[in-house]
Short mmCIF file of C-alpha atoms in Angstrom, two decimals:
data_model
loop_
_atom_site.label_atom_id
_atom_site.label_comp_id
_atom_site.label_asym_id
_atom_site.label_seq_id
_atom_site.Cartn_x
_atom_site.Cartn_y
_atom_site.Cartn_z
CA PHE A 818 0.40 -17.03 26.64
CA ARG A 819 -0.51 -14.13 24.92
CA ARG A 820 2.09 -11.12 24.14
CA LYS A 821 1.19 -7.72 25.70
CA LYS A 822 0.47 -4.88 23.47
CA SER A 823 2.87 -1.97 23.25
CA PHE A 824 1.86 1.54 24.74
CA CYS A 825 1.39 2.90 21.13
CA GLN A 826 -0.87 -0.23 20.28
CA ARG A 827 -3.00 0.47 23.32
CA LEU A 828 -3.14 4.09 22.84
CA LEU A 829 -4.23 3.65 19.11
CA ILE A 830 -6.84 1.08 19.96
CA ARG A 831 -8.06 3.38 22.86
CA SER A 832 -8.27 6.53 20.73
CA LEU A 833 -9.70 4.79 17.74
CA SER A 834 -12.90 2.57 17.54
CA GLY A 835 -12.99 0.24 14.65
CA SER A 836 -15.36 2.28 12.52
CA LYS A 837 -12.93 5.26 12.91
CA VAL A 838 -9.88 3.02 12.00
CA LEU A 839 -11.65 1.96 8.90
CA ARG A 840 -12.65 5.71 8.07
CA LEU A 841 -9.24 6.74 8.47
CA PHE A 842 -7.65 4.07 6.50
CA GLN A 843 -10.37 4.62 3.81
CA SER A 844 -9.44 8.43 3.35
CA LEU A 845 -5.78 7.66 3.52
CA LYS A 846 -6.38 5.27 0.60
CA TYR A 847 -8.11 8.10 -1.60
CA ILE A 848 -5.22 10.61 -0.54
CA TRP A 849 -2.63 8.08 -1.39
CA VAL A 850 -4.16 7.45 -4.96
CA ALA A 851 -4.00 11.28 -5.40
CA LEU A 852 -0.28 11.59 -4.59
CA ILE A 853 0.54 8.71 -6.85
CA LEU A 854 -1.39 10.26 -9.72
CA TYR A 855 0.18 13.33 -9.13
CA LEU A 856 3.67 11.84 -8.81
CA THR A 857 3.28 9.87 -11.90
CA LEU A 858 1.35 12.30 -14.25
CA SER A 859 2.36 15.89 -13.35
CA GLN A 860 5.42 17.74 -14.99
CA GLY A 861 7.26 18.03 -11.85
CA GLY A 862 5.90 15.49 -9.76
CA GLY A 863 8.20 12.75 -8.73
CA SER A 864 11.21 13.71 -10.78
CA GLY A 865 14.07 14.45 -8.91
CA TRP A 866 13.18 12.41 -5.71
CA PHE A 867 15.67 9.95 -6.48
CA GLU A 868 18.22 12.21 -9.06
CA PHE A 869 20.88 12.20 -6.45
CA LEU A 870 21.60 8.49 -6.80
CA LYS A 871 22.42 8.80 -10.46
CA TYR A 872 21.32 5.22 -11.47
CA PRO A 873 19.44 4.55 -14.42
CA GLY A 874 15.76 3.18 -13.80
CA VAL A 875 16.04 4.50 -9.90
CA ASP A 876 12.35 5.66 -10.32
CA LYS A 877 11.14 2.32 -10.22
CA ILE A 878 12.00 2.38 -6.39
CA GLY A 879 9.42 5.24 -6.10
CA HIS A 880 6.86 2.99 -7.92
CA PHE A 881 7.36 0.09 -5.89
CA GLY A 882 7.06 2.08 -2.54
CA LEU A 883 4.09 3.95 -3.63
CA PHE A 884 2.02 0.80 -4.63
CA PHE A 885 3.62 -1.12 -1.56
CA VAL A 886 2.12 1.55 1.00
CA TRP A 887 -1.16 1.80 -1.15
CA ALA A 888 -1.68 -2.09 -0.94
CA LEU A 889 -1.05 -1.89 2.89
CA LEU A 890 -3.69 0.78 3.28
CA TYR A 891 -5.99 -1.88 2.41
CA PHE A 892 -5.62 -3.61 5.57
CA PRO A 893 -6.34 -1.48 8.62
CA GLU A 894 -6.58 -4.43 10.90
CA LEU A 895 -2.87 -4.59 11.16
CA VAL A 896 -3.12 -1.63 13.84
CA MET A 897 -6.23 -2.99 15.22
CA PRO A 898 -6.49 -5.77 17.85
CA GLU A 899 -5.50 -9.35 16.83
CA THR A 900 -9.10 -10.60 17.03
CA LEU A 901 -10.16 -8.92 13.95
CA LEU A 902 -7.58 -10.96 11.71
CA ILE A 903 -9.54 -14.03 12.19
CA ASN A 904 -12.35 -13.10 9.51
CA GLU A 905 -9.88 -12.12 6.91
CA LYS A 906 -11.56 -12.36 3.56
CA PRO A 907 -8.93 -13.43 0.58
CA LEU A 908 -11.28 -11.63 -1.60
CA ARG A 909 -9.74 -8.71 -0.47
CA PHE A 910 -6.23 -9.88 -1.72
CA TRP A 911 -7.74 -10.07 -5.23
CA ILE A 912 -9.44 -6.73 -4.94
CA VAL A 913 -5.77 -5.10 -3.94
CA ALA A 914 -4.00 -6.90 -6.80
CA THR A 915 -6.46 -5.88 -9.45
CA ASN A 916 -6.81 -2.23 -8.25
CA SER A 917 -2.99 -2.20 -8.43
CA LEU A 918 -2.87 -3.64 -11.72
CA VAL A 919 -5.83 -1.58 -13.37
CA LEU A 920 -4.21 1.67 -11.83
CA GLY A 921 -0.49 0.86 -12.99
CA ILE A 922 -1.76 0.11 -16.53
CA LEU A 923 -4.16 3.36 -16.67
CA ILE A 924 -1.06 5.52 -15.46
CA GLU A 925 1.13 4.20 -18.32
CA ILE A 926 -1.55 4.68 -20.61
CA ALA A 927 -2.03 8.09 -19.49
CA GLN A 928 1.83 8.76 -19.52
CA SER A 929 2.01 7.72 -23.09
CA PHE A 930 -0.35 11.12 -23.86
CA ILE A 931 1.54 13.30 -21.94
CA PRO A 932 4.47 15.04 -23.60
CA TYR A 933 6.67 15.26 -20.88
CA ARG A 934 6.23 12.06 -19.43
CA SER A 935 7.22 8.56 -21.23
CA SER A 936 5.38 5.36 -20.72
CA GLU A 937 7.52 2.40 -19.31
CA TRP A 938 6.32 -1.18 -18.83
CA LEU A 939 8.96 -1.51 -16.34
CA ASP A 940 7.25 0.97 -14.10
CA LEU A 941 3.96 -1.19 -14.31
CA LEU A 942 5.75 -4.13 -13.42
CA ALA A 943 7.73 -2.04 -10.03
CA ASP A 944 3.93 -0.96 -9.29
CA VAL A 945 2.60 -4.55 -9.59
CA LEU A 946 5.73 -6.13 -7.33
CA GLY A 947 5.16 -3.52 -4.68
CA SER A 948 1.43 -4.25 -4.34
CA ALA A 949 2.46 -7.90 -4.45
CA THR A 950 5.44 -7.68 -1.84
CA ALA A 951 2.89 -5.86 0.54
CA LEU A 952 0.20 -8.60 0.09
CA LEU A 953 2.81 -11.40 1.13
CA ALA A 954 3.72 -9.20 4.17
CA VAL A 955 0.25 -9.01 5.28
CA ASN A 956 -0.19 -12.53 4.77
CA PHE A 957 2.98 -13.14 6.85
CA VAL A 958 1.90 -10.85 9.79
CA ARG A 959 -1.36 -12.41 9.82
CA ARG A 960 -0.17 -16.06 10.16
CA LYS A 961 2.22 -14.67 12.76
CA LYS A 962 -0.65 -13.36 14.44
CA SER A 963 -2.72 -16.55 14.08
CA ASN A 964 0.10 -18.37 15.71
CA LEU A 965 0.27 -16.19 18.83
CA ASN A 966 -3.21 -16.68 19.55
#
């Protein structure tokens, strides 16, 4: 028993071949890193996005969300046909985790040298937790899809 694909899934699969999806996700990863760097290192970037909540440490939500999305961009097969999930390589999970940790550390080191920024290790924790949560979500989706096949 196979589930029918939604109209959006069929349209996406028809309009984008596998190599086009991979190139699109590769480009989105680089654009997303540029956005992360802008929001975490520039003077006006990021500040004020969550200020309306007036909650101490609310910027951690931003760090979590940015790294969550960045980690998801490593898995283009989530929007591709289910059969592409069969050959998943566990190495990619380690690459995502390592990249997230290294980028988070580099951002915090860079922020310690920028006068209008402050380095906080809780930001690094939020970065790593965002990526880890995305990896858990990817693993959950992969298991669900493999059970359906």
